[in-house]
PDB file of C-alpha atoms and ligand atoms in Angstrom:
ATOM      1  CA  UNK A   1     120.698 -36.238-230.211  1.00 29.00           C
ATOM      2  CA  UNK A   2     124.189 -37.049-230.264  1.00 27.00           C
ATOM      3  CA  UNK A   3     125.276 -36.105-233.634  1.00 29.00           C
ATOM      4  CA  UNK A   4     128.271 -33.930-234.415  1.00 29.00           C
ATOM      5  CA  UNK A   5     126.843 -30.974-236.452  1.00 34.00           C
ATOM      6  CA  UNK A   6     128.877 -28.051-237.834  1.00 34.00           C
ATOM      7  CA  UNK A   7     126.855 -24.754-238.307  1.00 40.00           C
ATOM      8  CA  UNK A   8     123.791 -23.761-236.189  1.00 46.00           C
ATOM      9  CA  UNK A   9     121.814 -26.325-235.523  1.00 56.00           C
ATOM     10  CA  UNK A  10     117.742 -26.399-233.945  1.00 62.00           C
ATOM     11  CA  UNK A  11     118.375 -29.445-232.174  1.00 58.00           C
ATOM     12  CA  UNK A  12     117.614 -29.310-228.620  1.00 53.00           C
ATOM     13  CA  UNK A  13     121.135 -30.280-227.616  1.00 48.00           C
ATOM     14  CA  UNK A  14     122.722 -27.238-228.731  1.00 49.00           C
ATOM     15  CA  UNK A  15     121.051 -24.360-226.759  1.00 51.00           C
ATOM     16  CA  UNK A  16     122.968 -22.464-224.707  1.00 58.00           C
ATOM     17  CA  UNK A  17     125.352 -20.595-227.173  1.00 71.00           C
ATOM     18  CA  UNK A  18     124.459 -17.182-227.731  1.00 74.00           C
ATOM     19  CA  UNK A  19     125.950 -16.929-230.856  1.00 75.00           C
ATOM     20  CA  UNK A  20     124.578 -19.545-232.237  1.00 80.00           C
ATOM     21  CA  UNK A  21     121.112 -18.350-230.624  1.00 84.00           C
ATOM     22  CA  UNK A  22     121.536 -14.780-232.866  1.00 87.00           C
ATOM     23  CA  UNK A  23     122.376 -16.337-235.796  1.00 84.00           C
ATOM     24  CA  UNK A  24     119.584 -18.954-235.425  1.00 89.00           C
ATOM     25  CA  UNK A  25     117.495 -16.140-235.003  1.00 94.00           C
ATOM     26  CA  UNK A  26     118.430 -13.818-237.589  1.00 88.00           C
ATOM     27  CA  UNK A  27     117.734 -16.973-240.094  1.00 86.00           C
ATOM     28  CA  UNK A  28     114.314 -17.370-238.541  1.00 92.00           C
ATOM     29  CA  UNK A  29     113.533 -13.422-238.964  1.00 92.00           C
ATOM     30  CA  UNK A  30     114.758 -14.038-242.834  1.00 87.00           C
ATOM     31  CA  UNK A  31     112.841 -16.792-243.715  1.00 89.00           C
ATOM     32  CA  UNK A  32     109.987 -15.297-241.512  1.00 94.00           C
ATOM     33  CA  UNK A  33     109.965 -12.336-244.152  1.00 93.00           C
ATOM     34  CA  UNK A  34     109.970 -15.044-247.380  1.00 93.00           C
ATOM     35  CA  UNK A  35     106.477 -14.889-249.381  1.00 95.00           C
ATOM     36  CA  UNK A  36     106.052 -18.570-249.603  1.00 95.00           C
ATOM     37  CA  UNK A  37     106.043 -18.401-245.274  1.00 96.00           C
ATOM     38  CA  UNK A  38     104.011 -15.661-245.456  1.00 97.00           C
ATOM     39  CA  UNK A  39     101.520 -17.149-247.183  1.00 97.00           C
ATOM     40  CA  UNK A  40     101.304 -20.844-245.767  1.00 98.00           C
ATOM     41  CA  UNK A  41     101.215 -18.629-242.120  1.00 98.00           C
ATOM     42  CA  UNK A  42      97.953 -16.350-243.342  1.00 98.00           C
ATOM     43  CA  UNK A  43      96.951 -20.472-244.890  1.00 98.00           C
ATOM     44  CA  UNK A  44      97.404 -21.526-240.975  1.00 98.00           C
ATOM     45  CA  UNK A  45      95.854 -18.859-239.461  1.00 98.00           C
ATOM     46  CA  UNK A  46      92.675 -18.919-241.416  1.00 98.00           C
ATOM     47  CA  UNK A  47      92.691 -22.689-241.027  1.00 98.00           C
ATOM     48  CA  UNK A  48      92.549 -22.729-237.624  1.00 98.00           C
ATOM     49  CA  UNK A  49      90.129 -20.903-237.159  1.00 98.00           C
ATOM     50  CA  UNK A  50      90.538 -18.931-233.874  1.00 98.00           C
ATOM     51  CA  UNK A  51      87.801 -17.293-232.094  1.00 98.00           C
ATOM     52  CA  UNK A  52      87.564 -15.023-229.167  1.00 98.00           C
ATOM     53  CA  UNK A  53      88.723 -16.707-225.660  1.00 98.00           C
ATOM     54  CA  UNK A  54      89.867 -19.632-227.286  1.00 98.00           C
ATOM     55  CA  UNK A  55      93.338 -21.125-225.720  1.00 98.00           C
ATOM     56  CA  UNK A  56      96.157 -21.270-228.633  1.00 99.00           C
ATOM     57  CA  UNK A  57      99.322 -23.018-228.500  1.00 99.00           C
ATOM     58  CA  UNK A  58     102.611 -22.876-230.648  1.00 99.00           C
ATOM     59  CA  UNK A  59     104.921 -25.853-230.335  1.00 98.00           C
ATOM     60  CA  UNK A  60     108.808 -25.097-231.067  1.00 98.00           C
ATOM     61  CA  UNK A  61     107.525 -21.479-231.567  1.00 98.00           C
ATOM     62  CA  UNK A  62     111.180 -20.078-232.016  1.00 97.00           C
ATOM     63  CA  UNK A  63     110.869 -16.182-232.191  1.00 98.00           C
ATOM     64  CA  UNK A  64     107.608 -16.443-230.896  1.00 98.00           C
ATOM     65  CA  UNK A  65     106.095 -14.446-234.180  1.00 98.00           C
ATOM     66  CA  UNK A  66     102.696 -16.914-234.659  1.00 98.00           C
ATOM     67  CA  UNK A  67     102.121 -16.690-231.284  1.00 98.00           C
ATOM     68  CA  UNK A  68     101.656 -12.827-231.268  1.00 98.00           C
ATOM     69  CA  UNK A  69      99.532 -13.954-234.500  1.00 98.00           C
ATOM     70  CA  UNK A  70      97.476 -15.944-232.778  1.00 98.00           C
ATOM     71  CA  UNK A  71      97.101 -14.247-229.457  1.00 98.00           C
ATOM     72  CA  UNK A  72      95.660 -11.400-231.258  1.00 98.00           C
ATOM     73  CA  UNK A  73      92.829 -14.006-232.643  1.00 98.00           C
ATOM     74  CA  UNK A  74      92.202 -15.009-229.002  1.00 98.00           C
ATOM     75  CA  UNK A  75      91.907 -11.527-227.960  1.00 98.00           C
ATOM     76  CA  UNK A  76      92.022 -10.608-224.130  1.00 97.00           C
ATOM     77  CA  UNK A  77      89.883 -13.340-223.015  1.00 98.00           C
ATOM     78  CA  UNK A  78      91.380 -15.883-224.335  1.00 98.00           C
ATOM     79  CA  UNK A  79      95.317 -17.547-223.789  1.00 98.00           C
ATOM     80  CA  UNK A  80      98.008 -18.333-226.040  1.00 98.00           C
ATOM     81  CA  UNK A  81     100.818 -19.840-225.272  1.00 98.00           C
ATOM     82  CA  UNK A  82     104.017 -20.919-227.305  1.00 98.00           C
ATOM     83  CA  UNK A  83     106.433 -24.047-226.038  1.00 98.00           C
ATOM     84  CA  UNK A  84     109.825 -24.323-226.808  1.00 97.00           C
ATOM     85  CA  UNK A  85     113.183 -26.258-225.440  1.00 96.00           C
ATOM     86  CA  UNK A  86     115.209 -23.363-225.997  1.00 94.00           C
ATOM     87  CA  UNK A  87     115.546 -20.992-222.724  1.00 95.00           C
ATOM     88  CA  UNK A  88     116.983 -17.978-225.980  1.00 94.00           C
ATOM     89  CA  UNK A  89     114.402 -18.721-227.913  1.00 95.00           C
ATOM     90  CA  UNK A  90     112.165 -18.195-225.034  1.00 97.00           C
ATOM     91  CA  UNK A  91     113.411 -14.919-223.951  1.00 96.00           C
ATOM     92  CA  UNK A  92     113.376 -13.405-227.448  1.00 97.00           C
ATOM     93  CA  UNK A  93     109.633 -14.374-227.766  1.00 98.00           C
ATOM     94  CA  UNK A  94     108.979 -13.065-224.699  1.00 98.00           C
ATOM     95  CA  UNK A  95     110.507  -9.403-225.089  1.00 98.00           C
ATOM     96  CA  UNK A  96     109.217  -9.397-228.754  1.00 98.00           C
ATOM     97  CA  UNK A  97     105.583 -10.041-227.286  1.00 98.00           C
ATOM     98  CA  UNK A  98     105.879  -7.948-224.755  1.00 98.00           C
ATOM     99  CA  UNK A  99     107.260  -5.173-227.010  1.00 98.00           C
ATOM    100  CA  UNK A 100     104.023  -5.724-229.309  1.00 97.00           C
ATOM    101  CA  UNK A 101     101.399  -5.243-226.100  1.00 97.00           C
ATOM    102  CA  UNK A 102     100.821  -9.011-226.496  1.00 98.00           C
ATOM    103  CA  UNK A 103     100.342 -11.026-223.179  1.00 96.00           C
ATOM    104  CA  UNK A 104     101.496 -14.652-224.504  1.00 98.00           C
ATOM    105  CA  UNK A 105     103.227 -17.085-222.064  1.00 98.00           C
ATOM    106  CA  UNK A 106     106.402 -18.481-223.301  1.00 98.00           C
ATOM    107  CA  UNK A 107     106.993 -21.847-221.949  1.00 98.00           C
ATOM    108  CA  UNK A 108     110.096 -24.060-221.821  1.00 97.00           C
ATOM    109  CA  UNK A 109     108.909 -27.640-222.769  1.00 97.00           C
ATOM    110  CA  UNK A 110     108.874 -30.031-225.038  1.00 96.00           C
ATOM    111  CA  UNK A 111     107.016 -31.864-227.800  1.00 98.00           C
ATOM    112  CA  UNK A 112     106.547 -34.744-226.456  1.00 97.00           C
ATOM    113  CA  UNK A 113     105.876 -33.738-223.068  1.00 98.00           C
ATOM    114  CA  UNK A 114     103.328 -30.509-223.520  1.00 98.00           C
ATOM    115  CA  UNK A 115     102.774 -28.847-220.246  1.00 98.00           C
ATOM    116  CA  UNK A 116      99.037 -28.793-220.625  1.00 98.00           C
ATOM    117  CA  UNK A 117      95.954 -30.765-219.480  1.00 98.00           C
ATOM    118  CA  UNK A 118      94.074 -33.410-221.670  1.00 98.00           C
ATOM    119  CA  UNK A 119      91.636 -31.595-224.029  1.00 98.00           C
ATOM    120  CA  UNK A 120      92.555 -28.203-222.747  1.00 98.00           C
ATOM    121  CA  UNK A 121      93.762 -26.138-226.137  1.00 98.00           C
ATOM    122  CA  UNK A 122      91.487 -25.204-228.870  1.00 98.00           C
ATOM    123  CA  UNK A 123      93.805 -24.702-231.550  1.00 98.00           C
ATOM    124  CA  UNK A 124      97.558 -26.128-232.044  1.00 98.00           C
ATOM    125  CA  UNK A 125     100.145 -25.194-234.683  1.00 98.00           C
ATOM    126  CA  UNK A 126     103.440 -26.485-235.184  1.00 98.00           C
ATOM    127  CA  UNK A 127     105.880 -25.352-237.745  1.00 98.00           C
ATOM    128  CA  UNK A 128     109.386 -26.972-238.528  1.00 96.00           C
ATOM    129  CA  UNK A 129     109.904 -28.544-236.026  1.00 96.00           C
ATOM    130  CA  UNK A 130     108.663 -32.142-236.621  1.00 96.00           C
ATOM    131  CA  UNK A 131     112.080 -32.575-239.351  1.00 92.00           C
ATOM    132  CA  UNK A 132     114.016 -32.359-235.991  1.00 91.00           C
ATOM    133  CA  UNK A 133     111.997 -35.010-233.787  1.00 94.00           C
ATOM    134  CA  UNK A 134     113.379 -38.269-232.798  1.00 92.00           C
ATOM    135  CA  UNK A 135     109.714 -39.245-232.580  1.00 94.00           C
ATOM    136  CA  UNK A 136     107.154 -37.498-234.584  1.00 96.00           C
ATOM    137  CA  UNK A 137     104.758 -39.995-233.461  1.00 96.00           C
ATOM    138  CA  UNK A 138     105.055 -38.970-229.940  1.00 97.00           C
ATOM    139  CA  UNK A 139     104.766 -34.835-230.938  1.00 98.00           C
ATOM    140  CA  UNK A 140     101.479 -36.160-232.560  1.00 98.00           C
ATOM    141  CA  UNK A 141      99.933 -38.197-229.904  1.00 98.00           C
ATOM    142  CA  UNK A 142     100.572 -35.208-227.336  1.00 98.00           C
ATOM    143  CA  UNK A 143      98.753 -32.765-230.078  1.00 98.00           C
ATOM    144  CA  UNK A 144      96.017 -35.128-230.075  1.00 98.00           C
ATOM    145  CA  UNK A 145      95.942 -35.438-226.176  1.00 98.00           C
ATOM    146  CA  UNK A 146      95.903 -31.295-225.515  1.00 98.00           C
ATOM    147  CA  UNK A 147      93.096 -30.464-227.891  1.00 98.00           C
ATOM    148  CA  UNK A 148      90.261 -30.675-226.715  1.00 98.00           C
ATOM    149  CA  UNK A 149      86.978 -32.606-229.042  1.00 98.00           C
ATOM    150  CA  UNK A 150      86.735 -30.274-232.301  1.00 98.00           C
ATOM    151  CA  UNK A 151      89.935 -28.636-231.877  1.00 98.00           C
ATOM    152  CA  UNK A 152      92.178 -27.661-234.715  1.00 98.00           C
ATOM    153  CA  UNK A 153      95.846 -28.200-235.549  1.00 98.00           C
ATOM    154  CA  UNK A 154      97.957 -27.397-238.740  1.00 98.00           C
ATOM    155  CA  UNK A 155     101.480 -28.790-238.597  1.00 98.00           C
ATOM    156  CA  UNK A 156     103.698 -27.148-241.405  1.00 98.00           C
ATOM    157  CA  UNK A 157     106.832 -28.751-242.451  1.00 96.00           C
ATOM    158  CA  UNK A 158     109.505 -28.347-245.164  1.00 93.00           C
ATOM    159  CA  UNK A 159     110.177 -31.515-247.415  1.00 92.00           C
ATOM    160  CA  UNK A 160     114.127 -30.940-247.828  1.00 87.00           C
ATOM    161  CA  UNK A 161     114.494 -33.434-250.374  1.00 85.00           C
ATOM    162  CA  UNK A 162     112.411 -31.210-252.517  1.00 90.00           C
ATOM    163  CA  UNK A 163     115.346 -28.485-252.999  1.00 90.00           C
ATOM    164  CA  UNK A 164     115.742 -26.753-256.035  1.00 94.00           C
ATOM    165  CA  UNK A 165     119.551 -24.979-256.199  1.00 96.00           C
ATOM    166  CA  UNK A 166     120.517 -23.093-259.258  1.00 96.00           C
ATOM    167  CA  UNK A 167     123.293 -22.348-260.994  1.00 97.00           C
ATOM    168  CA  UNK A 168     126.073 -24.609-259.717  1.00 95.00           C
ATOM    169  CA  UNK A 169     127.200 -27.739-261.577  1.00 95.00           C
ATOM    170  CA  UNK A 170     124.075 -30.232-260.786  1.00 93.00           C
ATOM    171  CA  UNK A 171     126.196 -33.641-260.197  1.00 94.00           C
ATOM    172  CA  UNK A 172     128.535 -31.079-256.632  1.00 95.00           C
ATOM    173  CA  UNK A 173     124.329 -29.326-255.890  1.00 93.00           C
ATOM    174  CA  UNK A 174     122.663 -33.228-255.865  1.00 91.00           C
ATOM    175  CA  UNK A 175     125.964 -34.587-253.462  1.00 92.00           C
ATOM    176  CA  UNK A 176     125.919 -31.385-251.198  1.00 92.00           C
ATOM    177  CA  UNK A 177     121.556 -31.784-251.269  1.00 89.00           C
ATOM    178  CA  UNK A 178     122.239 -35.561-250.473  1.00 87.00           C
ATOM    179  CA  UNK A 179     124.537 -35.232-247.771  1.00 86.00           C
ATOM    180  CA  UNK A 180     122.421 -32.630-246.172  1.00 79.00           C
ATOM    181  CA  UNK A 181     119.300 -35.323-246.430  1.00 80.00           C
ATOM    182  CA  UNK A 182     121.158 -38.157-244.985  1.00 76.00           C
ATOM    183  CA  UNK A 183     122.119 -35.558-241.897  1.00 67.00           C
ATOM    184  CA  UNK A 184     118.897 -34.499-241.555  1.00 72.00           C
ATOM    185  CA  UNK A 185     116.635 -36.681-238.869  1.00 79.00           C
ATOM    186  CA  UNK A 186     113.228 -36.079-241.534  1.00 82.00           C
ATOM    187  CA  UNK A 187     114.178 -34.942-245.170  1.00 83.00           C
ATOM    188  CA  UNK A 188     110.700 -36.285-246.294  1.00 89.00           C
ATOM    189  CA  UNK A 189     108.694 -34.765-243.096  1.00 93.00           C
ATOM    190  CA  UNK A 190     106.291 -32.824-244.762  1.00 95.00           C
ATOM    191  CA  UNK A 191     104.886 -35.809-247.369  1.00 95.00           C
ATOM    192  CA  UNK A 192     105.318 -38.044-243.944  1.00 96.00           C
ATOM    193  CA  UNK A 193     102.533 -35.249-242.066  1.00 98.00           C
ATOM    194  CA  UNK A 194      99.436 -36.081-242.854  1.00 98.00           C
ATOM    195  CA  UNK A 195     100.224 -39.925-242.201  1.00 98.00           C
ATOM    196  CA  UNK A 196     101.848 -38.906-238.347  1.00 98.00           C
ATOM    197  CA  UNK A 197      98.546 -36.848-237.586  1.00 98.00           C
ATOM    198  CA  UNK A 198      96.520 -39.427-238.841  1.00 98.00           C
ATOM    199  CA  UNK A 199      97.816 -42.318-236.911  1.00 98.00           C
ATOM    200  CA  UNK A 200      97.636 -39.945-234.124  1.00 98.00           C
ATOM    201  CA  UNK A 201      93.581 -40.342-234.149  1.00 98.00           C
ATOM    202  CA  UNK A 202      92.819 -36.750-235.860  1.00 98.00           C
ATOM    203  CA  UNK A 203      90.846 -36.462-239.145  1.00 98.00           C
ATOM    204  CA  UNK A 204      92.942 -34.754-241.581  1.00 98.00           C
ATOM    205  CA  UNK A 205      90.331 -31.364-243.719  1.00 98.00           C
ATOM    206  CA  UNK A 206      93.611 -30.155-245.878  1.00 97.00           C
ATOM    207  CA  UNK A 207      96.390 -29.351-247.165  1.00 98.00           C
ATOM    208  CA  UNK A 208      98.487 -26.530-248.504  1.00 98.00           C
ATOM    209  CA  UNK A 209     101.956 -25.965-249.716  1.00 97.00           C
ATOM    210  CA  UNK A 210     104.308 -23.517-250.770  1.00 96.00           C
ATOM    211  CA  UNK A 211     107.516 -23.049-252.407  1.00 94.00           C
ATOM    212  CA  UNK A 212     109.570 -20.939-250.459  1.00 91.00           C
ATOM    213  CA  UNK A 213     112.020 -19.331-252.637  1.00 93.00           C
ATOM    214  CA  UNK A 214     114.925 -18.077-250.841  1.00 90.00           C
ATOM    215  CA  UNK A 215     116.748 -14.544-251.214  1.00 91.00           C
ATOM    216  CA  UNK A 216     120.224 -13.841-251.453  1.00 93.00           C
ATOM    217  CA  UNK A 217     120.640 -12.737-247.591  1.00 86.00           C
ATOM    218  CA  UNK A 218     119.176 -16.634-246.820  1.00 84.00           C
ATOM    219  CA  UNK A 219     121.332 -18.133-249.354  1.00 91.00           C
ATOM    220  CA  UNK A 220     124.297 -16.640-248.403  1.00 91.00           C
ATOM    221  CA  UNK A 221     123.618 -18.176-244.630  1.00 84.00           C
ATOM    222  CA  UNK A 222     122.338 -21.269-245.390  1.00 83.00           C
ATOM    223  CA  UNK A 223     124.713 -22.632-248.159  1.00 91.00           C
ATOM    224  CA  UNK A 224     127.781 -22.156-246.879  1.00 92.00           C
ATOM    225  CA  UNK A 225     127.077 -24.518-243.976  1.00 89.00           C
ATOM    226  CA  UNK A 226     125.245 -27.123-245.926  1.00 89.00           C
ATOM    227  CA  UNK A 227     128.448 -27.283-248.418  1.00 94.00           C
ATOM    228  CA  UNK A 228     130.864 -27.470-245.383  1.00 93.00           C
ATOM    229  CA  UNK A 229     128.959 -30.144-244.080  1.00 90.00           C
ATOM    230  CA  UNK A 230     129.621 -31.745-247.734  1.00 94.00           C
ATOM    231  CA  UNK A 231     133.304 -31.507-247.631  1.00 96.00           C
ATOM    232  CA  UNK A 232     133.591 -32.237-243.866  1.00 94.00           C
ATOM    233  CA  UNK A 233     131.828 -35.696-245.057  1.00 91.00           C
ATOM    234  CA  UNK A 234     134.082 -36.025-248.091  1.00 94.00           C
ATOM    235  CA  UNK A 235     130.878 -36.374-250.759  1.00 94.00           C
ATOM    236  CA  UNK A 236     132.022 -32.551-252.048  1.00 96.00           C
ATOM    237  CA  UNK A 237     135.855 -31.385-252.484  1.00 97.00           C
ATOM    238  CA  UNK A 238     136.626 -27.834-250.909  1.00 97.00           C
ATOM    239  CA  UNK A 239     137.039 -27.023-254.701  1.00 97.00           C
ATOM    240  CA  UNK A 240     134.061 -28.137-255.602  1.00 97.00           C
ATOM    241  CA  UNK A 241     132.799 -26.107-252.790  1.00 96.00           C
ATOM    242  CA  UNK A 242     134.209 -23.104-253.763  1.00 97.00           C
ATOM    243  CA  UNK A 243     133.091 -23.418-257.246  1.00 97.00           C
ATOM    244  CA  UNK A 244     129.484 -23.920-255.918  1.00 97.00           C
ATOM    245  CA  UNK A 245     130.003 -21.088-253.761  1.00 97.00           C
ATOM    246  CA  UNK A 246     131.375 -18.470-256.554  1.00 97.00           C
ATOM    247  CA  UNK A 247     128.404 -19.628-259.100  1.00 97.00           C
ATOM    248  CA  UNK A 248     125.782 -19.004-257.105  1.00 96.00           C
ATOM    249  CA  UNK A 249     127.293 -15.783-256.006  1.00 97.00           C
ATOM    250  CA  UNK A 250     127.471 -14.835-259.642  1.00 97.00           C
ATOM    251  CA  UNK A 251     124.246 -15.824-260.600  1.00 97.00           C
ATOM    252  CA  UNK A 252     123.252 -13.719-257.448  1.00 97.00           C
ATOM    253  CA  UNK A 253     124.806 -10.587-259.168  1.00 97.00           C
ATOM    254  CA  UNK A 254     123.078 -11.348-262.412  1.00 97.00           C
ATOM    255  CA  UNK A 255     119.853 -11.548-261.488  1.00 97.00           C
ATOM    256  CA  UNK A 256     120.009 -15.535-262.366  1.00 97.00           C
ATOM    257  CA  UNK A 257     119.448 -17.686-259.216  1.00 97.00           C
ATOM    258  CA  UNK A 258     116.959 -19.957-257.613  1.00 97.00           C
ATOM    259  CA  UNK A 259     116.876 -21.947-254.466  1.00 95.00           C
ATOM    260  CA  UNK A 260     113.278 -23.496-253.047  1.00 95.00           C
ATOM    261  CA  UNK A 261     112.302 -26.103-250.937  1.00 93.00           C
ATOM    262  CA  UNK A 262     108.400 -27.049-250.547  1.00 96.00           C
ATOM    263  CA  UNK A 263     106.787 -26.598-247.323  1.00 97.00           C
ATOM    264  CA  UNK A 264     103.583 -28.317-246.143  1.00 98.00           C
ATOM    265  CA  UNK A 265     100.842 -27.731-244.334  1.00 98.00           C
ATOM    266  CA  UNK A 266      98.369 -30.146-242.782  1.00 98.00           C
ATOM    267  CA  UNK A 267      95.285 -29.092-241.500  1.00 98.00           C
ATOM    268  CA  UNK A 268      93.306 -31.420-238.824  1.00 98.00           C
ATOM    269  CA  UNK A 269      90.631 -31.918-236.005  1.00 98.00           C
ATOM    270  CA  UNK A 270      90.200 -33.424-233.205  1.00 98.00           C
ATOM    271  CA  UNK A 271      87.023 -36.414-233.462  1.00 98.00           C
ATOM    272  CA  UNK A 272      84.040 -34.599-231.199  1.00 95.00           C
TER     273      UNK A 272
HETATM  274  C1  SAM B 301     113.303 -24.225-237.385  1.00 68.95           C
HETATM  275  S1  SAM B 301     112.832 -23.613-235.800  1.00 68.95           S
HETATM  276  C2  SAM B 301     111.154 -23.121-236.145  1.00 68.95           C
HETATM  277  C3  SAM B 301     110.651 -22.091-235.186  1.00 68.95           C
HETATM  278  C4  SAM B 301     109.239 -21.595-235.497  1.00 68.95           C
HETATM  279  N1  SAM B 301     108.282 -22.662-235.363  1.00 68.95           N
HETATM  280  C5  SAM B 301     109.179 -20.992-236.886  1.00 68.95           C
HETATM  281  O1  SAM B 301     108.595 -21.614-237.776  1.00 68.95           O
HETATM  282  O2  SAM B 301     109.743 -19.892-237.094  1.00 68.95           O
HETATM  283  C6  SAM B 301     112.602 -25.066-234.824  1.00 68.95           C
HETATM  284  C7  SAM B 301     112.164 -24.757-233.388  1.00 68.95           C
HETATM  285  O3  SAM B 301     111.825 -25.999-232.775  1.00 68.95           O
HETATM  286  C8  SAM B 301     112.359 -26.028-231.476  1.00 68.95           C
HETATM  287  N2  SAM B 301     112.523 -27.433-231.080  1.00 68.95           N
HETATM  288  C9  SAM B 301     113.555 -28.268-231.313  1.00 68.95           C
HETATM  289  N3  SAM B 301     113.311 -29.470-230.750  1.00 68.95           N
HETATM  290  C10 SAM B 301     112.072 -29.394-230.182  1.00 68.95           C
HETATM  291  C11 SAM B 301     111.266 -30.297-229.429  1.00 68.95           C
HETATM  292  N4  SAM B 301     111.676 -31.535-229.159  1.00 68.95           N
HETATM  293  N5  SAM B 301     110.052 -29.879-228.972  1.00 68.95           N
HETATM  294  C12 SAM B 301     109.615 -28.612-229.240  1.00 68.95           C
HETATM  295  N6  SAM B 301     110.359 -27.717-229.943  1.00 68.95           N
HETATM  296  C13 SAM B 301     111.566 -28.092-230.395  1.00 68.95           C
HETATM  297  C14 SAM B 301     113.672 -25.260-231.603  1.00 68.95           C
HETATM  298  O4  SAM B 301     114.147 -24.797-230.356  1.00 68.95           O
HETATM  299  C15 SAM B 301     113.245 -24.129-232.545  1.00 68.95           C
HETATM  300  O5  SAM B 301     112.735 -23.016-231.850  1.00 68.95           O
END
């Protein structure tokens, strides 16, 4: 990835910056917290259907939260194991699991390269990550080369082109949303899911989705960098920005705000 981003970023190239690591991590913890995660992660969890002893794995698994989850499904005799490019994200997971009792190992790696045998995990997840892949169709062939026959995956992904921002005048919301979509590598990845685990050989048994409705704390992080990435492109004016910026603060003190963006999940199994 060579592109010039402004704001914290999940892209692979941009690592190493510790300030950038807290702040990426203090969004993850908010959205974490969000209902509409909450619920499509209890969705995943039940979905995959984790027994005793069975080996779990977490691609891009940030904070390293569904990897407690799932540990705790695999109990003591089984493994879990979460895989990540990011040597911060790596070492929060790993004092955060280790705070909770949990014996997880935290693994740099990548999607496309997973550091595990053919047929050697019994359940996969990956969440938001696949909007920030070069090749999606390379994350899903690995998936479908590390489970093993009758192993289960659920990849969750937001569809960003689905946003919903309210108030703010709608003509400055749709050029900051659009500018944001043509930055992003996947706007459309979770209605493109189901087709990438397909392809990838696995039979897809559902979906779910949820709109996560952000808070105020999330708003206040997020849009402010999306709308500086509008002016910085020249499709918003720094008035218009501010304007934005003031109305939904306002509607944030009245009680009169809304900002969602529908997240996917697809459920699927390896062929026996
Ligand atoms: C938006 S965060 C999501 C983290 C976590 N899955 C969650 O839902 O809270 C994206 C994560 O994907 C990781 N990531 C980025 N590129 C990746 C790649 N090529 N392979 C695996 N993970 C990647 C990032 O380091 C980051 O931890």
């Amino acid at each position: 990835m060579t592109e010039n981003r402004l704001g914290p970023s999940f892209h692979t190239d941009q690592v190493d910056d510790v300030t950038q690591r807290e702040l990426l991590v203090e969004i993850l913890d908010s959205q974490a917290a969000l209902p509409g995660v909450r619920r499509l992660r209890q969705w995943t969890l039940d979905a995959l259907r984790i027994e005793p002893g069975d080996r779990v794995l977490d691609i891009g698994s940030g904070t390293g939260s569904e990897v407690v989850a799932m540990a705790r499904l695999a109990g003591p005799t089984g493994a879990a194991y979460g895989v990540d490019p990011n040597p911060g994200m790596l070492t929060v997971a790993r004092k955060r699991a280790a705070a909770e009792g949990i014996s997880a190992d935290f693994v740099e790696g990548n999607a496309y390269a997973l550091p595990f045998e053919d047929g050697s995990i019994d359940a996969v997840r990956c969440e938001r990550v696949y909007q920030h892949l070069d090749h999606p169709d390379r994350a899903s062939a690995e998936i479908a080369r590390v489970l093993r026959p009758g192993g289960r995956a659920v990849v969750i992904d937001s569809d960003w082109s689905t946003t919903i921002i309210h108030p703010g005048d709608p003509e400055v919301v749709a050029a900051m949303t659009a500018t944001s979509l043509s930055r992003s590598l996947h706007p459309h990845s979770g209605r493109m899911l189901r087709g990438w685990l397909t392809h990838a050989g696995l039979t897809v048994e559902g979906m779910s989705a949820d709109a996560v409705m952000w808070e105020p704390d999330g708003i206040r992080a997020m849009m402010p960098i999306g709308a500086e990435k509008a002016v910085a492109q020249g499709t918003i004016t720094e008035q218009q920005r501010d304007r934005l910026l003031a109305d939904l603060e306002a509607g944030m003190a009245a009680g009169d705000y809304h900002f969602s963006v529908t997240m996917f999940a697809v459920q699927a199994r390896k062929p026996d």
